[in-house]
Amino acid sequence: MSARAQLLQWALYLAERGWRVFPLQPDSKRPALHGFRSCPRTGACANGHRKPEQRATNDPEKIRRCWSCAPFNIGLATWPSRLVVIDLDLPKPVQTGRDIGVGRTGAEIFAARAEQEGGVPDTFTVTTPSGGQHLYFQAPAGIELRSTQDELGSLIDTRARTGYVVAPGSIIQEGAYELYDDTDPVDLPGWLVQALSPKPSTAISAPREIAPVKTSAYVAAALRDEAERVAAAKPGQQNRALYYAALALGRLVAGGAVGEEQVRAALHHAMSRLPDVRAHDPWTPEAIDATITSGLRGSAHRPRYLGTRPKRGAA
């Protein structure tokens, strides 16, 4: 059987489970679909650019048409598939740190924590070319979990919302992603749900002495537009985009057109929509708040008033 036929069979197998897949470049972990900047705004993207995870499908006919073109590797969109995948890696030769320095792998670090928390049952498992593992779990209902890096421990990442994993059957230069345990994915254990659930930042959760402000159509559009710019920012430009969004919206906050809490919530949500969490972009709630605060302070002396401007000296 040719490599293309084998990859097609794997893609169909995953689709039969109800999971959504999309093509990765042959011998690669990178999506084969176009990116934001090269989006033609036609076809599936006629109403705006759709990321590969949004275009993922479990339609067997679409999968056959796609994989008939080339031996594409397989990307599995986790959240559309209602999955959370725990990625357990091995230390790289250049890495140092408390956990890595003693030679422990991601699987060992995870097992030690799981033992303290009540364990983890057997579940669908894939081995990676590096010697790591992907543990597949059913996503919990009613909770949105984002992708994370090292939050559960060194060498432990998660893929959930806005994330994807390289699926079994895929082959890269280092080797193949192989199915190790085809047990149906079990529900994500409660301790992992708790550990991965979004934590509201102090800036959002703390009470504030801010008068309630009714959001006008103009303000709603401004919040939406700035949030979209942040969510579309490329790696290396994200902090700058967040700062300038806070700077622009800060003028409306200073003018009383919108509450600071509303701006912070909108920008936090925009940051949660960024693609995979990256080592050089460690967006914790505290880091996001610090940048937003900087932007709000920068525009505090330049209020933008909507409607009647307050008179000088008014109480």
mmCIF file of C-alpha atoms in Angstrom, residues 129-250:
data_model
loop_
_atom_site.group_PDB
_atom_site.id
_atom_site.type_symbol
_atom_site.label_atom_id
_atom_site.label_comp_id
_atom_site.label_asym_id
_atom_site.label_seq_id
_atom_site.Cartn_x
_atom_site.Cartn_y
_atom_site.Cartn_z
ATOM 1 C CA PRO A 129 8.826 9.975 16.997
ATOM 2 C CA SER A 130 10.762 11.621 19.837
ATOM 3 C CA GLY A 131 9.669 8.929 22.304
ATOM 4 C CA GLY A 132 6.917 11.011 23.883
ATOM 5 C CA GLN A 133 3.225 10.250 24.237
ATOM 6 C CA HIS A 134 -0.122 11.841 23.411
ATOM 7 C CA LEU A 135 -2.904 10.903 25.838
ATOM 8 C CA TYR A 136 -6.395 11.496 24.431
ATOM 9 C CA PHE A 137 -9.306 12.391 26.748
ATOM 10 C CA GLN A 138 -12.935 13.349 26.233
ATOM 11 C CA ALA A 139 -13.343 17.076 26.772
ATOM 12 C CA PRO A 140 -15.636 18.092 29.645
ATOM 13 C CA ALA A 141 -19.003 19.606 28.757
ATOM 14 C CA GLY A 142 -19.701 23.236 29.543
ATOM 15 C CA ILE A 143 -16.078 24.275 30.105
ATOM 16 C CA GLU A 144 -13.718 25.785 27.551
ATOM 17 C CA LEU A 145 -10.141 24.657 28.035
ATOM 18 C CA ARG A 146 -7.296 26.342 26.190
ATOM 19 C CA SER A 147 -4.021 24.834 25.064
ATOM 20 C CA THR A 148 -1.207 25.178 27.601
ATOM 21 C CA GLN A 149 2.531 24.702 27.901
ATOM 22 C CA ASP A 150 4.294 23.479 31.056
ATOM 23 C CA GLU A 151 1.375 24.466 33.315
ATOM 24 C CA LEU A 152 0.982 20.888 34.538
ATOM 25 C CA GLY A 153 4.755 20.476 34.810
ATOM 26 C CA SER A 154 7.889 20.599 32.694
ATOM 27 C CA LEU A 155 7.601 18.787 29.355
ATOM 28 C CA ILE A 156 3.814 18.545 29.697
ATOM 29 C CA ASP A 157 1.675 20.456 27.190
ATOM 30 C CA THR A 158 -2.041 20.268 26.487
ATOM 31 C CA ARG A 159 -3.976 20.739 23.289
ATOM 32 C CA ALA A 160 -7.609 21.789 23.561
ATOM 33 C CA ARG A 161 -9.220 24.944 22.187
ATOM 34 C CA THR A 162 -7.312 26.490 19.240
ATOM 35 C CA GLY A 163 -4.987 23.493 19.212
ATOM 36 C CA TYR A 164 -4.215 20.412 17.184
ATOM 37 C CA VAL A 165 -1.998 17.353 17.373
ATOM 38 C CA VAL A 166 -0.239 15.305 14.731
ATOM 39 C CA ALA A 167 -2.406 12.195 14.435
ATOM 40 C CA PRO A 168 -1.329 8.538 14.318
ATOM 41 C CA GLY A 169 -0.231 7.346 10.896
ATOM 42 C CA SER A 170 1.669 10.570 10.202
ATOM 43 C CA ILE A 171 5.366 10.321 9.378
ATOM 44 C CA ILE A 172 8.105 12.921 9.710
ATOM 45 C CA GLN A 173 11.853 12.678 9.224
ATOM 46 C CA GLU A 174 12.393 11.512 12.817
ATOM 47 C CA GLY A 175 9.870 8.678 12.558
ATOM 48 C CA ALA A 176 6.164 7.867 12.799
ATOM 49 C CA TYR A 177 3.284 8.726 15.115
ATOM 50 C CA GLU A 178 2.016 5.289 16.139
ATOM 51 C CA LEU A 179 -1.137 4.109 17.854
ATOM 52 C CA TYR A 180 -0.101 2.568 21.181
ATOM 53 C CA ASP A 181 -3.466 2.007 22.876
ATOM 54 C CA ASP A 182 -6.769 2.137 20.988
ATOM 55 C CA THR A 183 -8.862 2.234 24.173
ATOM 56 C CA ASP A 184 -11.705 4.715 23.715
ATOM 57 C CA PRO A 185 -10.753 8.081 25.238
ATOM 58 C CA VAL A 186 -11.988 8.340 28.814
ATOM 59 C CA ASP A 187 -13.406 11.497 30.367
ATOM 60 C CA LEU A 188 -10.763 13.998 31.417
ATOM 61 C CA PRO A 189 -10.194 13.284 35.136
ATOM 62 C CA GLY A 190 -11.620 15.830 37.531
ATOM 63 C CA TRP A 191 -8.259 16.951 38.866
ATOM 64 C CA LEU A 192 -7.120 17.720 35.327
ATOM 65 C CA VAL A 193 -10.333 19.622 34.581
ATOM 66 C CA GLN A 194 -9.687 21.722 37.665
ATOM 67 C CA ALA A 195 -6.018 22.248 36.859
ATOM 68 C CA LEU A 196 -6.703 23.296 33.254
ATOM 69 C CA SER A 197 -9.826 25.410 33.807
ATOM 70 C CA PRO A 198 -9.358 29.133 33.095
ATOM 71 C CA LYS A 199 -8.357 31.119 36.144
ATOM 72 C CA PRO A 200 -9.750 34.676 36.212
ATOM 73 C CA SER A 201 -7.000 37.183 36.831
ATOM 74 C CA THR A 202 -7.044 39.416 39.875
ATOM 75 C CA ALA A 203 -7.620 42.376 37.600
ATOM 76 C CA ILE A 204 -10.831 40.830 36.293
ATOM 77 C CA SER A 205 -12.183 39.254 39.452
ATOM 78 C CA ALA A 206 -11.429 42.011 41.960
ATOM 79 C CA PRO A 207 -14.310 44.426 42.695
ATOM 80 C CA ARG A 208 -13.920 47.877 41.188
ATOM 81 C CA GLU A 209 -15.597 51.189 41.868
ATOM 82 C CA ILE A 210 -16.764 51.647 38.275
ATOM 83 C CA ALA A 211 -20.188 52.954 37.413
ATOM 84 C CA PRO A 212 -22.128 50.701 35.043
ATOM 85 C CA VAL A 213 -21.985 51.943 31.465
ATOM 86 C CA LYS A 214 -24.364 50.886 28.732
ATOM 87 C CA THR A 215 -22.364 49.782 25.715
ATOM 88 C CA SER A 216 -23.275 51.703 22.563
ATOM 89 C CA ALA A 217 -23.132 50.185 19.091
ATOM 90 C CA TYR A 218 -19.979 52.252 18.463
ATOM 91 C CA VAL A 219 -18.258 50.952 21.595
ATOM 92 C CA ALA A 220 -19.313 47.366 20.843
ATOM 93 C CA ALA A 221 -17.819 47.678 17.348
ATOM 94 C CA ALA A 222 -14.607 49.182 18.771
ATOM 95 C CA LEU A 223 -14.258 46.302 21.246
ATOM 96 C CA ARG A 224 -14.886 43.751 18.510
ATOM 97 C CA ASP A 225 -12.453 45.337 16.031
ATOM 98 C CA GLU A 226 -9.605 45.673 18.532
ATOM 99 C CA ALA A 227 -10.169 42.121 19.781
ATOM 100 C CA GLU A 228 -10.010 40.794 16.207
ATOM 101 C CA ARG A 229 -6.713 42.602 15.610
ATOM 102 C CA VAL A 230 -5.255 41.027 18.744
ATOM 103 C CA ALA A 231 -6.534 37.541 17.895
ATOM 104 C CA ALA A 232 -5.018 37.803 14.384
ATOM 105 C CA ALA A 233 -1.572 38.966 15.608
ATOM 106 C CA LYS A 234 1.426 36.895 14.552
ATOM 107 C CA PRO A 235 4.042 35.508 16.967
ATOM 108 C CA GLY A 236 6.421 38.303 17.900
ATOM 109 C CA GLN A 237 3.720 40.948 17.331
ATOM 110 C CA GLN A 238 1.173 39.820 19.924
ATOM 111 C CA ASN A 239 2.323 41.952 22.846
ATOM 112 C CA ARG A 240 2.506 45.024 20.621
ATOM 113 C CA ALA A 241 -0.993 44.362 19.233
ATOM 114 C CA LEU A 242 -2.377 43.898 22.742
ATOM 115 C CA TYR A 243 -0.750 47.117 23.964
ATOM 116 C CA TYR A 244 -2.095 49.224 21.095
ATOM 117 C CA ALA A 245 -5.571 47.706 21.500
ATOM 118 C CA ALA A 246 -5.531 48.651 25.194
ATOM 119 C CA LEU A 247 -4.230 52.099 24.267
ATOM 120 C CA ALA A 248 -7.078 52.676 21.797
ATOM 121 C CA LEU A 249 -9.811 51.326 24.067
ATOM 122 C CA GLY A 250 -8.285 53.105 27.056
#
